mmCIF file of C-alpha atoms and ligand atoms in Angstrom:
data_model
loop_
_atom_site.group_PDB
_atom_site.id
_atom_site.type_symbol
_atom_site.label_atom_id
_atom_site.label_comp_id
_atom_site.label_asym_id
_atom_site.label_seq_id
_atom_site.Cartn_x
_atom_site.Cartn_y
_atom_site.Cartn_z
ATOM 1 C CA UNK A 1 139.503 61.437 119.613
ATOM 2 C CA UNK A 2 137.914 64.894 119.369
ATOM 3 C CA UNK A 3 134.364 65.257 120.693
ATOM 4 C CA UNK A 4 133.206 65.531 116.941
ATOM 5 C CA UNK A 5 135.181 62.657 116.052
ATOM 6 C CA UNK A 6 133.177 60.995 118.813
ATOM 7 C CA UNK A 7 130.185 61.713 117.666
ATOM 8 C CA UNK A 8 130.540 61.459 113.969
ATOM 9 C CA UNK A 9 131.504 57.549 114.933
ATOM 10 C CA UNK A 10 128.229 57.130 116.642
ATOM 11 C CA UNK A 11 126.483 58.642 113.926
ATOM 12 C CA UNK A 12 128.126 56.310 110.883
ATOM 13 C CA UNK A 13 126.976 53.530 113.645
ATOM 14 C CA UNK A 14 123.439 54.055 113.212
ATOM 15 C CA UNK A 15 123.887 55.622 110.001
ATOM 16 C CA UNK A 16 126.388 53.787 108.072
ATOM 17 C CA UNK A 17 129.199 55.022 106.410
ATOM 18 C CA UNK A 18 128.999 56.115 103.405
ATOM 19 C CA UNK A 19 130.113 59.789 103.428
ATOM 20 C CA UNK A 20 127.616 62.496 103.440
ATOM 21 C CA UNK A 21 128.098 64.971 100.434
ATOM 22 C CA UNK A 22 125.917 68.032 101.689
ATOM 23 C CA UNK A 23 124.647 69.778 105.026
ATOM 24 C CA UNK A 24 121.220 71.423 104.904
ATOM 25 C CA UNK A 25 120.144 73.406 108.028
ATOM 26 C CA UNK A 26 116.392 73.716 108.292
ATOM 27 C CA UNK A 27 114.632 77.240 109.662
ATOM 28 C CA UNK A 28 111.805 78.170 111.560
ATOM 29 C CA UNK A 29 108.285 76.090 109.760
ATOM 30 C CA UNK A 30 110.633 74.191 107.647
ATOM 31 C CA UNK A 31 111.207 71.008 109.228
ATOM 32 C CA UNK A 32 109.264 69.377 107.427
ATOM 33 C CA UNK A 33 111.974 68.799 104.796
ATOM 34 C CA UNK A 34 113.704 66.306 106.832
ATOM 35 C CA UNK A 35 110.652 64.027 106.430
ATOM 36 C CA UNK A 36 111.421 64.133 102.689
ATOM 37 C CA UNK A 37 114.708 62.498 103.304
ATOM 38 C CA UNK A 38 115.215 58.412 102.739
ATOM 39 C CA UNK A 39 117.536 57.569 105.928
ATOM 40 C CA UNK A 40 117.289 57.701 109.825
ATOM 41 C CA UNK A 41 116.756 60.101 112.573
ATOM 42 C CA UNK A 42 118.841 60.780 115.246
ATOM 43 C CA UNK A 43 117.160 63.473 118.018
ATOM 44 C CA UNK A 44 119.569 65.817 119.337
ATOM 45 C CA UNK A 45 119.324 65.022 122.860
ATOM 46 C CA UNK A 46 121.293 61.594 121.537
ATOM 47 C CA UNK A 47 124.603 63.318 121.020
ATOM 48 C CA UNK A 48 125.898 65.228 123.650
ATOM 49 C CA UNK A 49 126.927 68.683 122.874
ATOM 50 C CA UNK A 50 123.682 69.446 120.274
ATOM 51 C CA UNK A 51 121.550 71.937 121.334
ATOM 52 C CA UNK A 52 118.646 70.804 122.819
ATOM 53 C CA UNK A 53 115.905 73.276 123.907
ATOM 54 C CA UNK A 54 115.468 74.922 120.578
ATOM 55 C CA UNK A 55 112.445 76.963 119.143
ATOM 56 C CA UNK A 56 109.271 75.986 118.579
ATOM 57 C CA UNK A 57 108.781 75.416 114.815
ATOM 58 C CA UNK A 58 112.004 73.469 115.013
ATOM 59 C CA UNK A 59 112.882 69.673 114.415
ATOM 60 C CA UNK A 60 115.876 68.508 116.642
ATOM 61 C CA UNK A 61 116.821 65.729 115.077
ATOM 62 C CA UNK A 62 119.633 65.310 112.682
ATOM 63 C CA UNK A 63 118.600 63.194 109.636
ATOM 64 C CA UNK A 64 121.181 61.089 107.505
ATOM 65 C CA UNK A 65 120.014 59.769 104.291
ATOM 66 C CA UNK A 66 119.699 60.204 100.825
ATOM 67 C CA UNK A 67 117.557 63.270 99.090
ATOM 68 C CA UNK A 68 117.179 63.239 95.519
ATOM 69 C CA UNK A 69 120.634 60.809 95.100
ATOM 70 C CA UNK A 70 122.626 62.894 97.087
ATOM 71 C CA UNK A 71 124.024 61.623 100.871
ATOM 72 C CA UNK A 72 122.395 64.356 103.301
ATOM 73 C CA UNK A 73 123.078 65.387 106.693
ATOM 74 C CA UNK A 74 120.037 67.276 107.302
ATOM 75 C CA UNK A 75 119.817 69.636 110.306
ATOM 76 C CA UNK A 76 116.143 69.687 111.890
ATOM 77 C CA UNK A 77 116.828 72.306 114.607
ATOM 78 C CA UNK A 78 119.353 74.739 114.813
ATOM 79 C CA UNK A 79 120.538 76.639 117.823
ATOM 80 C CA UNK A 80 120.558 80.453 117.481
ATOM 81 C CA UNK A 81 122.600 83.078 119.662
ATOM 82 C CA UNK A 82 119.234 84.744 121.366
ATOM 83 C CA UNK A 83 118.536 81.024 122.970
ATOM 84 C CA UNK A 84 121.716 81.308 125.719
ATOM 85 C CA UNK A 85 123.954 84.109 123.785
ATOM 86 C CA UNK A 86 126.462 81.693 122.452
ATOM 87 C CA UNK A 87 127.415 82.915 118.958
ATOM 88 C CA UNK A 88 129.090 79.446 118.586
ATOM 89 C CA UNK A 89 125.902 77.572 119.356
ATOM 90 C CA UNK A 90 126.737 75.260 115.787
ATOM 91 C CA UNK A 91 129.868 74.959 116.277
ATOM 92 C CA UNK A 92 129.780 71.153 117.220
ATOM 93 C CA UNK A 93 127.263 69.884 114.908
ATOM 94 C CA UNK A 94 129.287 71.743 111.468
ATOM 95 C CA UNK A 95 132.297 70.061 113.015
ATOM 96 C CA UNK A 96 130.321 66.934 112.806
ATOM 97 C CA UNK A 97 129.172 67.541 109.498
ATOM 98 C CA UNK A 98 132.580 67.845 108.810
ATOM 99 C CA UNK A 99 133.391 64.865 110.314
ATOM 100 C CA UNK A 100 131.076 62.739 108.558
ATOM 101 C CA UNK A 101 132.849 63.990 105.054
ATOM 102 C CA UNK A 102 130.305 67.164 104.435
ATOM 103 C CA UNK A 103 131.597 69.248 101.782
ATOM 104 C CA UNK A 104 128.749 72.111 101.267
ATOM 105 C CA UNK A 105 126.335 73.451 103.385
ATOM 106 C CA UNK A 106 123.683 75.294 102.783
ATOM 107 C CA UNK A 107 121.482 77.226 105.557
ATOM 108 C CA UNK A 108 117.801 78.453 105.431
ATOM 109 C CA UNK A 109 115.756 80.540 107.519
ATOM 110 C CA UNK A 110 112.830 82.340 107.839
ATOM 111 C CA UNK A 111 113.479 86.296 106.932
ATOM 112 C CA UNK A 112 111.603 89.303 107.202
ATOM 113 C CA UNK A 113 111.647 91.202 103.367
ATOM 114 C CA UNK A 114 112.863 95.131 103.416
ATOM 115 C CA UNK A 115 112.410 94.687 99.398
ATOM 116 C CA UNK A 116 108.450 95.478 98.718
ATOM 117 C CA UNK A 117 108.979 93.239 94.998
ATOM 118 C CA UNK A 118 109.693 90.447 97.428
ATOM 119 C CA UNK A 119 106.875 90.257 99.449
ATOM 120 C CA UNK A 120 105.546 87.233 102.072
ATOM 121 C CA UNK A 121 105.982 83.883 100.323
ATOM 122 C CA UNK A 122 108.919 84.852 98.361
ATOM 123 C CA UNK A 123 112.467 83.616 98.555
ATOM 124 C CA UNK A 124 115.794 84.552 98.280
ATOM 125 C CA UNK A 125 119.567 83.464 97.308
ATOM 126 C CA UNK A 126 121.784 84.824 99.761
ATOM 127 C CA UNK A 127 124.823 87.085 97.824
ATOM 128 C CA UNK A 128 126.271 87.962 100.978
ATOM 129 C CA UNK A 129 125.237 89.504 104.621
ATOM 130 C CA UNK A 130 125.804 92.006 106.807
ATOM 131 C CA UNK A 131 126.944 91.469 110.454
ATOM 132 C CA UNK A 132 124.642 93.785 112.195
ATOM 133 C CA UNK A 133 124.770 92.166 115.634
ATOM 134 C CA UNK A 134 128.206 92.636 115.394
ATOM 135 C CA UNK A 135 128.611 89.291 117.568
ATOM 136 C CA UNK A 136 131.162 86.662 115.932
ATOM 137 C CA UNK A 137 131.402 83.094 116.605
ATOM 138 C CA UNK A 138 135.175 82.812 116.258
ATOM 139 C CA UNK A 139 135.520 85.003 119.587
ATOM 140 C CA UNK A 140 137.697 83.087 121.776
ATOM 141 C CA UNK A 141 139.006 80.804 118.568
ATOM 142 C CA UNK A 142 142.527 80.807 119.834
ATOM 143 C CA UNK A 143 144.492 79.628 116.501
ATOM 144 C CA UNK A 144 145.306 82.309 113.408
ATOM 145 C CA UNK A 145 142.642 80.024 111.465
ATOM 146 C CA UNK A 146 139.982 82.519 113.387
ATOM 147 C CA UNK A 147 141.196 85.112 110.324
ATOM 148 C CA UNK A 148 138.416 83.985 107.987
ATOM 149 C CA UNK A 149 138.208 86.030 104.842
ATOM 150 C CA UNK A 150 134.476 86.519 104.202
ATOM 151 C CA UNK A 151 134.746 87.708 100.464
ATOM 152 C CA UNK A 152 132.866 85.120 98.723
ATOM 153 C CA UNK A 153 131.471 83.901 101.690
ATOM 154 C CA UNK A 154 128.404 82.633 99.759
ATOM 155 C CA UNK A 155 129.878 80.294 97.726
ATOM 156 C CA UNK A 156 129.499 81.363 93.479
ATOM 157 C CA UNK A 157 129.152 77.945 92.409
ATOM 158 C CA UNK A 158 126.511 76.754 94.513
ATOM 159 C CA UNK A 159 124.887 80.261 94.004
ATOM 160 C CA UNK A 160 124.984 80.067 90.415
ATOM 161 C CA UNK A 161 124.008 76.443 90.548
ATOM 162 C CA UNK A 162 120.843 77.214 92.990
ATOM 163 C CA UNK A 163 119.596 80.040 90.873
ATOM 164 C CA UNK A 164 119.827 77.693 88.079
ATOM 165 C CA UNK A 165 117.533 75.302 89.508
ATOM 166 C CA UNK A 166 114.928 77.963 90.722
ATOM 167 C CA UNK A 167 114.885 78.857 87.234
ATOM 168 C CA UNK A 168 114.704 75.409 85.805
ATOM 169 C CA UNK A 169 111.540 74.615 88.185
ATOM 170 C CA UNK A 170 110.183 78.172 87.327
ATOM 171 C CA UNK A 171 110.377 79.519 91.007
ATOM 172 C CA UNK A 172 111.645 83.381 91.206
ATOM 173 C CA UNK A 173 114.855 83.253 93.542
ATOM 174 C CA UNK A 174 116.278 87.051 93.346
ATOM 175 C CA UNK A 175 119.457 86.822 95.154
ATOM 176 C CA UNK A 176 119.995 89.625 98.174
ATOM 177 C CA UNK A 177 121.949 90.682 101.274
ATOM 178 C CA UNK A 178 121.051 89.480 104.683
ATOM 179 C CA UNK A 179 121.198 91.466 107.706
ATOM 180 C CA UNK A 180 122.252 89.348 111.015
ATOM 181 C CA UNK A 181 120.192 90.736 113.740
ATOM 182 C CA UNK A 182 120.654 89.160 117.309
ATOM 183 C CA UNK A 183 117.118 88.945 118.326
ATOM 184 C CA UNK A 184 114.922 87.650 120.024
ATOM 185 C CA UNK A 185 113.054 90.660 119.808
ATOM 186 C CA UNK A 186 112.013 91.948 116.596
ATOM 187 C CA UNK A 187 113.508 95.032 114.774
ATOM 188 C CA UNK A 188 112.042 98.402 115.383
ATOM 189 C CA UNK A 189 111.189 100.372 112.174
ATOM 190 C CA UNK A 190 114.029 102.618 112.400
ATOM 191 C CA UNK A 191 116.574 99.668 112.784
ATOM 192 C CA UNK A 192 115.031 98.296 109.257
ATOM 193 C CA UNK A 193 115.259 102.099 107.952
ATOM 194 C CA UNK A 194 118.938 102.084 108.992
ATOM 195 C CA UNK A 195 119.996 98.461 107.833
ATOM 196 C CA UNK A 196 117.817 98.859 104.493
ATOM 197 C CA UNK A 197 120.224 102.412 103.840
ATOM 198 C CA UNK A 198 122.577 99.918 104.566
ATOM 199 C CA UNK A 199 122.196 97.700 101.751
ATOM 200 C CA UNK A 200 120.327 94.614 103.420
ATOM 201 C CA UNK A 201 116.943 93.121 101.606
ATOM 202 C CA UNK A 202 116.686 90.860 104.053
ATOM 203 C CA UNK A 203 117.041 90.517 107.856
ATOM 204 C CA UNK A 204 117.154 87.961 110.005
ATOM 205 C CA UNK A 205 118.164 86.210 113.518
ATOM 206 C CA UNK A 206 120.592 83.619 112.183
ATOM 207 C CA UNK A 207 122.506 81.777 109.514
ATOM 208 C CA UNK A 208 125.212 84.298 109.601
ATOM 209 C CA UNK A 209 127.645 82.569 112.414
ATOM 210 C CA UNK A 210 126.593 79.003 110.602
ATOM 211 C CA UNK A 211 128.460 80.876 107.419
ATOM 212 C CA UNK A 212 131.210 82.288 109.388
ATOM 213 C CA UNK A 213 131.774 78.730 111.351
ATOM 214 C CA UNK A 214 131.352 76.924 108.150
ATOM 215 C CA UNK A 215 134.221 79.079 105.942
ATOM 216 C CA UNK A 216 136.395 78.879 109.424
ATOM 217 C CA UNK A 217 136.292 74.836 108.804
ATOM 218 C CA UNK A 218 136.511 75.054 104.775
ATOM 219 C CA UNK A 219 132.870 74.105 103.989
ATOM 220 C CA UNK A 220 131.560 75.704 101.035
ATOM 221 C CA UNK A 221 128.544 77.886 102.172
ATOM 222 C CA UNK A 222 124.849 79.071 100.417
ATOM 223 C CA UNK A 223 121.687 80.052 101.890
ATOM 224 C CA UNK A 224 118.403 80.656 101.383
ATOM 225 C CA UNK A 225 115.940 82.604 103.072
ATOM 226 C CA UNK A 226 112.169 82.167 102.867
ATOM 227 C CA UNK A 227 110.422 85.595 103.643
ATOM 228 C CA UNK A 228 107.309 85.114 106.317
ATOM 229 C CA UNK A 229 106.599 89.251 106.461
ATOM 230 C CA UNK A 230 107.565 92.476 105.814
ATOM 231 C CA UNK A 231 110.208 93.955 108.425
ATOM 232 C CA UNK A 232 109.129 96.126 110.962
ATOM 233 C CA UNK A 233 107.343 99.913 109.829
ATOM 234 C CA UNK A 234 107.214 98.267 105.936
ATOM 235 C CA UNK A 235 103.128 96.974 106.447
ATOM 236 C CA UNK A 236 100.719 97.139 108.432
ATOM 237 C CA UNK A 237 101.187 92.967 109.050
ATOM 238 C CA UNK A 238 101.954 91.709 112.585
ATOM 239 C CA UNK A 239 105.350 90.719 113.157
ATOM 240 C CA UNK A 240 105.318 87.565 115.560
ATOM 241 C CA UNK A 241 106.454 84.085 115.822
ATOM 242 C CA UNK A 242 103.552 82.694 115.395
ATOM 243 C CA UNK A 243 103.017 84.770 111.870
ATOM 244 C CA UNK A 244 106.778 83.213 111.530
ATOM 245 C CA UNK A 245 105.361 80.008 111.953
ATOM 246 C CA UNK A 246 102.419 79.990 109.828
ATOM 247 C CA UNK A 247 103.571 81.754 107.410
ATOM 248 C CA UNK A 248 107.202 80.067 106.816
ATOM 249 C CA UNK A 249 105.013 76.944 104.548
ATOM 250 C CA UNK A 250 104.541 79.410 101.701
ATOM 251 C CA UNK A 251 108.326 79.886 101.040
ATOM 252 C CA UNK A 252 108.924 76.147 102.047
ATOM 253 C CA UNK A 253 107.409 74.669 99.291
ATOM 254 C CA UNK A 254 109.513 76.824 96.466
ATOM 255 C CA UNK A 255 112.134 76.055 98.474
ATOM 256 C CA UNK A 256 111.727 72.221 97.948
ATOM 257 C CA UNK A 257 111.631 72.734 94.952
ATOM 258 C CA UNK A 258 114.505 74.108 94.812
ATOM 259 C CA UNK A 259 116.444 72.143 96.577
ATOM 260 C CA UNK A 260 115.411 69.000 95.165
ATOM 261 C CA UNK A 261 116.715 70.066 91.735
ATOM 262 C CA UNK A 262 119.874 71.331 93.297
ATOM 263 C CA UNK A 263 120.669 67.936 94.669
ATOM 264 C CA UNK A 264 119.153 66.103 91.692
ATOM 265 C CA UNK A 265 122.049 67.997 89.606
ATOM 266 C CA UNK A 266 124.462 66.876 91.674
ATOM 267 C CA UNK A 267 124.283 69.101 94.850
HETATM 268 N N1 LIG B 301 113.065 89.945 111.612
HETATM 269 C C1 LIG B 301 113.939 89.067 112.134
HETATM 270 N N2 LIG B 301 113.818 87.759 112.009
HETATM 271 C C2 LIG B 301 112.761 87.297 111.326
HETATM 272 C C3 LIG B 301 111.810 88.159 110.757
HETATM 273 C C4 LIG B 301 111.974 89.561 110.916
HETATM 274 O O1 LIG B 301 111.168 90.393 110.445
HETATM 275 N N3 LIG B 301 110.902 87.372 110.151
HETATM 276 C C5 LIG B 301 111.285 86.091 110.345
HETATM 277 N N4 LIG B 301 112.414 86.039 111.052
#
């Protein structure tokens, strides 16, 4: 038995087995989410291979239940490449969700906004990203499956289906292009100059190998990005993780919202 085979049968034991439906991996402040979820928690340091240390503003524990009728696998913590430069850090835990019978996933994170009409507070529908780090987690993937094509990455039914639902709970969703930046440090201002003539609106330090990994194993992909500041050089706010922190809640409710209605139609 493969290790995510493994550990996909330990979940179902504490879990049950009813197959989950749809992956949702939480971002910095948004943790909270999981709460909202009827089913049980199982912390990270439980099944081997999960990343452990994490970020602060992140919930590691993995959360099985039901939100809004729809079987969840909900992702408190996620590990990003900064932590220990592994751009494969989800690897395990999307095979799981796999596994487990997880069809779609869909990412969030907290973003900083190169757009000035979507300002702290906002969110936004991923349409696609750009691969700034130029890291890729299917380095060392040894099979010809490591050939993803990343046209439609972002899936167009769930897109369509999420922008639908911001609109049917009367939150503005514009949809945009995220920029992967490795982090942990921040962007200067003339990185965000050079990645906004680029074409991003958004930038960010992960959700872009979850998206590669997840096409690579044939799960549908969307994400969603709550925006906590203006990138680097656009105001005169202070770009820190604590301003990441605090400011991620603003975002997080919409994007409830959101989500709620996208699982309530079906997910
Ligand atoms: N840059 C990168 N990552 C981020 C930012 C940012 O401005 N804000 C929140 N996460």
């Amino acid at each position: 038995m493969s290790k995510s085979g493994d550990l996909a049968d330990l979940i179902r034991e504490r879990a049950g087995k009813a197959p989950v439906e749809v992956g949702l991996i939480l971002g910095s402040g948004l943790g909270h989410l999981a709460g909202a979820v009827e089913g049980i928690a199982i912390p990270y340091s439980d099944l081997p291979g999960f990343p452990h240390a994490g970020v602060s503003g992140h919930n590691p524990n993995l959360v099985i239940g039901t939100l809004e009728g729809v079987r969840v696998a909900v992702f408190g913590g996620r590990a990003h490449y900064y932590e220990k430069g592994q751009p494969d850090a989800m690897r395990l835990p999307l095979e799981v969700l796999k596994e487990l019978g997880g069809k779609r996933v869909i990412a969030t994170n907290a973003a900083g906004s190169l757009r000035p009409d979507m300002p702290t507070g906002s969110i936004m529908c991923l349409s696609d990203h750009i691969n700034f780090s130029g890291l890729n987690p299917l380095i060392g993937e040894p099979t010809d499956a490591r050939f993803v094509p990343m046209t439609e990455a972002y899936d167009p039914d769930m897109r369509r289906r999420l922008h639908e639902a911001a609109e049917a709970v009367g939150v503005s969703m514009p949809g945009g292009i995220y920029a992967w930046y490795s982090g942990p440090s921040f962007e200067t201002p003339a990185e965000i100059r050079a990645i906004k003539m680029l074409g991003a609106d958004a930038v960010g330090m992960s959700t872009v190998p979850e998206v590669i990994l997840s096409r690579f194993l044939g799960l549908r992909a969307a994400a969603i990005s709550t925006i906590t500041n203006m990138a680097a050089g656009m105001s005169s706010e202070k770009i820190s993780h604590e301003h990441t922190k605090a400011m991620a809640p603003l975002g997080a409710a919409k994007l409830e919202k959101v989500l709620r209605r996208f699982l309530r139609n079906g997910g």
